[in-house]
Every structure is written in structure tokens, then in C-alpha cells.
């Protein structure tokens, strides 16, 4: 099991919904995630003992064990879609509170994508622009997560986006990397009619008009205040990581900024020489870390059929020749 941490409120909400669906019992919570059993009553949810439960962390192992147990116990398929489509205001962690103050849906997805570590570092979202649409692709970095967890993450993204905007978000097209499940008809009301299974990746295609939708109750001041607090939490999470892991987090959160070494040094409060020396002690270098992140993003871009121009923009290459040189170095083809 992973030693990474996730938002505690995400674990609590999943357990609450699994209890409500009679998929798990309270005894299961005590066995799997005993420190969290205080948050449950006979009504499945009690007010948090701490006002800052939104900022608390829990081992990712709790979340993963709940999913695996649910997969084993569930008598009816499709519970991941049921859970994901349910919006619970009490389950708003720091990331959900932050994005709820964004100006537009595009900004919601941008903040969410770049700071997903606040929710679950094993979730990987990629937002790419096409001519008349946006593509949101998704995968779990830990392959132990079952299909139900993928269903939940993708349907929850749309449910919360609709909650923030005030109406259902229309999807142009959706794809899923796994085979068509027996409950595939349940997908239509969430993801629309244009659905492809056994696709190269999990993705949602939304129109540019949808992404421009305003968030009615957005508050720039609250966005700034919550954002600063969220970044402080991210910094605390990174403090326990190796230097190379911290840099990977920065590169993944904002490649355009942190592909420039000076901004990495500023963020980590160290000189270039210290950065070089510490990375050398970890048997790596900044250029090597940057190259690996770019390669991973390039592979995702190819899966999502991004154009050369879009790949250059996403990977922060100045021209196509630099991109093609990188392709050859990585032994991948567009």
C-alpha cells in the first residue's frame, strides 16, 4: 500500500457514501481507517470534531482499501457513477473551496489540474486545448485503483462543475480506457451519447463555450486567501519529500514557470549551486527531471491526439524541431 497522503475529507466522504449504499459497514471503517471512525454516527456523518478537517490528511492506503473492499462487496455495478454524481457540500476540502471561487469553468479546471495533489496525488489530470474544444484526460498513477474509482473521479468532476455553474455540464464526447461494462447505459445520462470504451485513455471533451461559463458566486478575495493557504499546505506536503520529488511536484503543477530553474530555486529558497549539489547527491539533475516530466506529458499528449503546435505549447518548446529531437531521444513517435 502507498505511504502517500490524501485529503482526509475525501476518505470520509467515500466511506459515508459506501455506508449509505450498504456496500460497507461501520466495522469496516474501524478496521480500515480507525482514526476516522469518530466522524460517523448512525446517520453516517457527524460534524467534524475539528473545524479544520478540510485541511487534514489521511494515508492514501485508507482510500484505496475502501475502494478495493467496495469492489469486492458491491452487488450492483455502477456504484462509482452513483457516488461521483452525488455532490455533498460537507465534503468540500481545501481544493474544492479554492476552485469554487474561480471566475470561470476554465479557471476551475486549471486550478484543479495543477493542484490535484491536495486531493489525491495518485490522480493525474491533463487539460489540453484544441481548436474548438478542451480535452480533460485522466488516469490513476497507481494502477491498483478499480474501474469504479475511475468512474467516480470522472463523474464527480462533471457533478461539481455543474454544482459551481448551476446547471448540468454538456459533454461533447467521452472515452474510457477499459472495456464496455455491463452497466454502460448508465453512462449516457452523465457523459452523453458519444462514448467510446477501450479507448487509448480516459477523457472528456468540452466546448470552449462551456469552459467560458462564469462561476456565479466567485469571490476574487476568497480565491486569493484560500489559494495562499492551499499553497502553504502543498509546501508542507513537499517538505517531507526528497528534493527531486519536490521538483517533480513543481514541474507537474506549472511546467511553463518551473521549467526555468531560477523559479524553482526561488520557490525552494536555495541557490543554483545548492540545487545542483543536492540533486547530484540524489544521483540526478534538474535537466534530467525536466526531461522525464516532459516525456510523460508528451506521451499523454500523443494519446489525446494533440497537434505539434499544441505539444510545443504544453511542453514549453520554442519550435517543432526541438519537439522532434525530444521525440527521437525518448524513442516515441507522434
Coordinates of C-alpha atoms in Angstrom, one line a residue:
X1 CA 0.0 0.0 0.0
X2 CA 1.1 3.6 -0.7
X3 CA 2.5 5.8 2.0
X4 CA 1.3 8.9 0.3
X5 CA -1.4 11.0 1.8
X6 CA -4.8 12.2 0.5
X7 CA -7.4 14.7 1.7
X8 CA -9.0 13.2 4.8
X9 CA -12.4 14.6 3.9
X10 CA -12.2 12.6 0.6
X11 CA -11.8 9.4 2.6
X12 CA -14.6 10.3 5.0
X13 CA -17.0 11.2 2.1
X14 CA -16.2 7.9 0.3
X15 CA -16.8 5.9 3.4
X16 CA -20.1 7.8 4.1
X17 CA -21.4 7.1 0.6
X18 CA -20.4 3.4 0.7
X19 CA -22.2 3.1 4.0
X20 CA -25.3 4.8 2.6
X21 CA -25.3 2.3 -0.3
X22 CA -24.9 -0.6 2.1
X23 CA -21.7 -1.7 0.4
X24 CA -19.6 -1.5 3.6
X25 CA -20.3 -1.5 7.4
X26 CA -19.2 0.8 10.2
X27 CA -17.0 -2.1 11.4
X28 CA -15.1 -1.9 8.1
X29 CA -14.3 1.7 8.7
X30 CA -12.9 0.9 12.1
X31 CA -10.7 -1.8 10.6
X32 CA -9.6 0.1 7.6
X33 CA -9.3 3.7 8.9
X34 CA -9.8 3.7 12.6
X35 CA -8.7 7.3 13.2
X36 CA -11.7 8.4 11.1
X37 CA -14.4 6.5 12.8
X38 CA -15.1 9.5 15.1
X39 CA -16.7 11.2 12.1
X40 CA -19.5 8.7 11.8
X41 CA -22.8 8.2 13.6
X42 CA -25.9 6.2 12.9
X43 CA -26.7 8.8 10.2
X44 CA -23.3 8.1 8.6
X45 CA -21.9 11.6 9.1
X46 CA -21.3 13.7 12.2
X47 CA -20.0 17.2 12.4
X48 CA -16.2 17.2 12.3
X49 CA -14.5 17.3 15.7
X50 CA -12.0 19.7 14.2
X51 CA -13.0 22.8 12.3
X52 CA -10.0 22.2 10.0
X53 CA -10.9 18.7 8.8
X54 CA -10.8 20.3 5.3
X55 CA -7.0 20.5 5.7
X56 CA -6.4 17.2 7.4
X57 CA -4.6 14.4 5.6
X58 CA -5.0 10.6 5.7
X59 CA -2.9 7.8 4.3
X60 CA -3.8 7.0 0.7
X61 CA -4.0 3.4 1.9
X62 CA -7.3 4.1 3.6
X63 CA -8.9 5.4 0.4
X64 CA -7.5 2.5 -1.7
X65 CA -8.6 -0.1 0.8
X66 CA -12.1 1.3 0.8
X67 CA -12.3 1.1 -3.0
X68 CA -11.0 -2.4 -3.1
X69 CA -13.4 -3.6 -0.4
X70 CA -16.3 -1.9 -2.2
X71 CA -15.3 -3.5 -5.5
X72 CA -15.4 -6.9 -3.7
X73 CA -18.7 -6.3 -1.8
X74 CA -20.8 -4.5 -4.3
X75 CA -23.8 -6.5 -5.5
X76 CA -24.8 -4.0 -8.2
X77 CA -22.3 -2.4 -10.8
X78 CA -22.2 1.3 -11.4
X79 CA -21.8 2.4 -7.8
X80 CA -18.8 4.5 -8.8
X81 CA -21.0 6.6 -11.0
X82 CA -23.6 6.9 -8.3
X83 CA -21.0 8.2 -5.8
X84 CA -19.4 10.5 -8.3
X85 CA -22.7 12.1 -9.3
X86 CA -23.6 13.0 -5.7
X87 CA -22.5 16.4 -4.6
X88 CA -22.1 16.8 -0.8
X89 CA -21.3 20.3 0.4
X90 CA -19.9 19.0 3.6
X91 CA -17.2 17.1 1.6
X92 CA -15.6 20.3 0.3
X93 CA -11.9 20.1 1.1
X94 CA -9.5 22.9 0.6
X95 CA -9.1 22.3 -3.1
X96 CA -12.9 22.3 -3.7
X97 CA -13.3 25.5 -1.6
X98 CA -10.5 27.1 -3.6
X99 CA -11.9 26.3 -7.1
X100 CA -15.4 27.3 -6.0
X101 CA -14.1 30.9 -6.1
X102 CA -12.6 30.8 -9.6
X103 CA -14.0 33.2 -12.2
X104 CA -14.8 30.7 -15.0
X105 CA -15.0 26.9 -15.5
X106 CA -11.7 27.0 -17.4
X107 CA -10.0 28.5 -14.3
X108 CA -11.7 25.9 -12.1
X109 CA -10.2 23.1 -14.2
X110 CA -6.8 24.8 -14.4
X111 CA -6.5 25.2 -10.6
X112 CA -7.9 21.7 -10.1
X113 CA -5.5 20.2 -12.6
X114 CA -2.3 21.9 -11.3
X115 CA -3.1 21.3 -7.6
X116 CA -4.7 17.8 -7.6
X117 CA -2.1 16.7 -5.0
X118 CA -4.2 18.4 -2.4
X119 CA -6.9 15.9 -3.1
X120 CA -5.1 12.7 -4.2
X121 CA -1.5 12.7 -5.6
X122 CA -2.4 9.4 -7.5
X123 CA -5.0 11.3 -9.6
X124 CA -3.5 12.7 -12.8
X125 CA -5.5 15.1 -14.9
X126 CA -4.3 16.8 -18.1
X127 CA -6.1 19.8 -19.6
X128 CA -5.3 20.5 -23.3
X129 CA -6.8 23.0 -25.7
X130 CA -7.9 22.1 -29.2
X131 CA -9.4 24.3 -32.0
X132 CA -13.0 24.4 -30.7
X133 CA -12.8 22.4 -27.5
X134 CA -10.9 21.3 -24.4
X135 CA -9.9 17.8 -23.6
X136 CA -9.6 16.7 -20.0
X137 CA -7.8 13.3 -19.7
X138 CA -7.5 11.3 -16.6
X139 CA -5.7 8.3 -15.1
X140 CA -4.6 6.9 -11.8
X141 CA -0.9 6.8 -11.3
X142 CA -1.4 3.8 -9.1
X143 CA -2.9 1.0 -11.2
X144 CA -4.4 -0.6 -8.0
X145 CA -7.5 1.6 -8.2
X146 CA -10.5 -0.2 -9.6
X147 CA -12.7 0.9 -12.5
X148 CA -15.3 2.2 -10.0
X149 CA -12.8 4.7 -8.7
X150 CA -12.2 6.0 -12.3
X151 CA -16.0 6.2 -12.8
X152 CA -16.3 8.2 -9.6
X153 CA -13.5 10.7 -10.4
X154 CA -14.7 11.4 -13.9
X155 CA -18.4 11.8 -13.0
X156 CA -17.5 13.8 -9.9
X157 CA -15.6 16.3 -12.0
X158 CA -18.8 17.0 -14.0
X159 CA -21.0 16.9 -11.0
X160 CA -19.0 19.5 -9.1
X161 CA -18.5 21.7 -12.2
X162 CA -22.3 21.7 -12.7
X163 CA -22.8 22.5 -9.0
X164 CA -20.5 25.5 -9.3
X165 CA -22.1 26.8 -12.5
X166 CA -25.7 26.0 -11.5
X167 CA -26.6 23.6 -14.3
X168 CA -25.6 20.3 -16.0
X169 CA -22.4 20.4 -18.0
X170 CA -22.8 19.1 -21.6
X171 CA -20.1 16.7 -22.8
X172 CA -19.3 16.6 -26.5
X173 CA -17.5 13.2 -26.3
X174 CA -16.1 10.9 -23.6
X175 CA -13.7 8.0 -23.7
X176 CA -12.7 5.3 -21.3
X177 CA -9.6 3.1 -21.4
X178 CA -11.4 0.0 -20.1
X179 CA -13.8 -2.4 -21.9
X180 CA -17.5 -1.6 -22.1
X181 CA -19.1 -2.5 -18.7
X182 CA -22.4 -4.2 -18.3
X183 CA -24.0 -1.1 -16.9
X184 CA -22.8 1.0 -19.9
X185 CA -26.3 2.5 -20.3
X186 CA -25.8 4.4 -17.0
X187 CA -23.0 6.4 -18.7
X188 CA -25.3 8.1 -21.2
X189 CA -27.1 10.4 -18.7
X190 CA -23.7 11.6 -17.3
X191 CA -21.4 11.6 -20.2
X192 CA -23.8 11.9 -23.2
X193 CA -24.3 9.7 -26.2
X194 CA -20.9 10.0 -27.8
X195 CA -19.0 7.5 -25.6
X196 CA -16.1 5.2 -26.6
X197 CA -14.9 2.3 -24.5
X198 CA -11.5 0.6 -24.9
X199 CA -10.1 4.0 -25.8
X200 CA -6.4 4.9 -25.5
X201 CA -7.2 7.0 -22.4
X202 CA -10.0 8.2 -20.1
X203 CA -11.1 11.6 -21.4
X204 CA -13.9 14.2 -21.6
X205 CA -14.3 16.7 -24.4
X206 CA -16.0 20.0 -23.5
X207 CA -16.7 23.0 -25.8
X208 CA -14.9 26.3 -25.4
X209 CA -18.3 28.0 -24.7
X210 CA -18.8 25.7 -21.7
X211 CA -15.3 26.4 -20.4
X212 CA -16.0 30.2 -20.6
X213 CA -19.0 29.8 -18.3
X214 CA -18.8 32.1 -15.2
X215 CA -19.0 30.8 -11.6
X216 CA -21.9 32.9 -10.2
X217 CA -20.7 33.3 -6.6
X218 CA -16.9 33.6 -7.4
X219 CA -15.1 35.9 -5.0
X220 CA -11.5 37.1 -6.0
X221 CA -10.6 37.9 -2.5
X222 CA -11.6 34.5 -1.1
X223 CA -9.8 32.8 -4.1
X224 CA -6.6 34.6 -3.2
X225 CA -6.9 33.8 0.6
X226 CA -7.8 30.2 0.1
X227 CA -5.2 29.8 -2.6
X228 CA -2.4 31.1 -0.4
X229 CA -3.5 28.6 2.4
X230 CA -3.7 25.8 -0.1
X231 CA -0.2 26.6 -1.4
X232 CA 1.1 26.6 2.1
X233 CA -0.3 23.1 2.6
X234 CA 1.3 22.0 -0.6
X235 CA 4.6 23.3 0.6
X236 CA 4.2 21.3 3.9
X237 CA 3.5 18.2 1.9
X238 CA 6.6 18.7 -0.2
X239 CA 8.8 19.4 2.8
X240 CA 8.8 15.7 3.7
X241 CA 9.8 14.7 0.1
X242 CA 13.3 14.4 -1.4
X243 CA 14.4 17.3 -3.4
X244 CA 13.8 15.5 -6.7
X245 CA 10.2 14.7 -5.6
X246 CA 9.6 18.3 -4.7
X247 CA 10.8 19.5 -8.1
X248 CA 8.7 16.9 -9.8
X249 CA 5.6 18.4 -8.0
X250 CA 6.6 21.9 -9.1
X251 CA 7.1 20.8 -12.7
X252 CA 3.9 18.9 -12.8
X253 CA 1.9 21.8 -11.3
X254 CA 3.2 24.6 -13.7
X255 CA 5.7 23.5 -16.3
X256 CA 5.8 26.8 -18.1
X257 CA 7.1 28.5 -14.9
X258 CA 9.2 25.8 -13.3
X259 CA 10.9 24.6 -16.4
X260 CA 13.0 27.7 -15.7
X261 CA 15.5 26.8 -13.0
X262 CA 15.5 30.3 -11.4
X263 CA 11.9 29.9 -10.4
X264 CA 12.5 26.5 -8.8
X265 CA 15.3 28.0 -6.8
X266 CA 13.2 30.9 -5.7
X267 CA 10.3 28.5 -4.6
X268 CA 12.7 26.2 -2.7
X269 CA 14.7 29.0 -1.3
X270 CA 18.1 27.8 -2.4
X271 CA 20.9 28.8 -4.8
X272 CA 21.6 27.2 -8.2
X273 CA 24.8 25.7 -6.8
X274 CA 23.0 24.2 -3.8
X275 CA 20.2 22.8 -6.0
X276 CA 22.9 21.2 -8.3
X277 CA 24.8 19.7 -5.4
X278 CA 21.7 18.3 -3.7
X279 CA 20.4 16.8 -6.9
X280 CA 23.8 15.3 -7.6
X281 CA 23.7 13.6 -4.2
X282 CA 20.3 12.1 -5.3
X283 CA 22.0 10.9 -8.5
X284 CA 20.0 13.1 -10.8
X285 CA 19.9 16.6 -12.2
X286 CA 17.4 19.3 -13.0
X287 CA 17.6 18.8 -16.7
X288 CA 17.0 15.0 -16.2
X289 CA 13.9 15.6 -14.1
X290 CA 12.6 18.2 -16.5
X291 CA 13.1 15.7 -19.4
X292 CA 11.2 12.9 -17.6
X293 CA 8.2 15.1 -16.9
X294 CA 8.2 16.4 -20.5
X295 CA 8.3 12.8 -21.8
X296 CA 5.4 11.8 -19.6
X297 CA 3.4 14.8 -20.7
X298 CA 4.3 14.2 -24.3
X299 CA 3.0 10.6 -24.2
X300 CA -0.3 11.8 -22.7
X301 CA -0.5 14.4 -25.5
X302 CA 0.0 11.8 -28.2
X303 CA -2.7 9.7 -26.6
X304 CA -5.0 12.7 -26.7
X305 CA -4.0 13.4 -30.4
X306 CA -2.6 16.9 -29.7
X307 CA -1.2 18.7 -32.7
X308 CA 2.6 19.5 -32.9
X309 CA 1.8 23.1 -32.1
X310 CA -0.3 22.1 -29.0
X311 CA 2.5 19.8 -27.9
X312 CA 5.1 22.5 -28.2
X313 CA 2.9 24.8 -26.2
X314 CA 2.2 22.2 -23.5
X315 CA 5.9 21.1 -23.2
X316 CA 7.3 24.6 -23.4
X317 CA 9.4 24.0 -26.5
X318 CA 10.0 27.1 -28.7
X319 CA 9.7 25.3 -32.0
X320 CA 8.8 22.0 -33.6
X321 CA 12.4 20.9 -34.3
X322 CA 13.1 20.9 -30.5
X323 CA 10.0 18.7 -30.1
X324 CA 11.0 16.2 -32.7
X325 CA 14.5 16.0 -31.3
X326 CA 13.0 15.2 -27.9
X327 CA 10.7 12.5 -29.6
X328 CA 13.8 10.8 -31.0
X329 CA 15.6 11.0 -27.7
X330 CA 12.6 9.4 -25.9
X331 CA 12.1 6.8 -28.6
X332 CA 8.5 7.7 -29.1
X333 CA 6.7 8.7 -32.3
X334 CA 3.7 11.1 -32.7

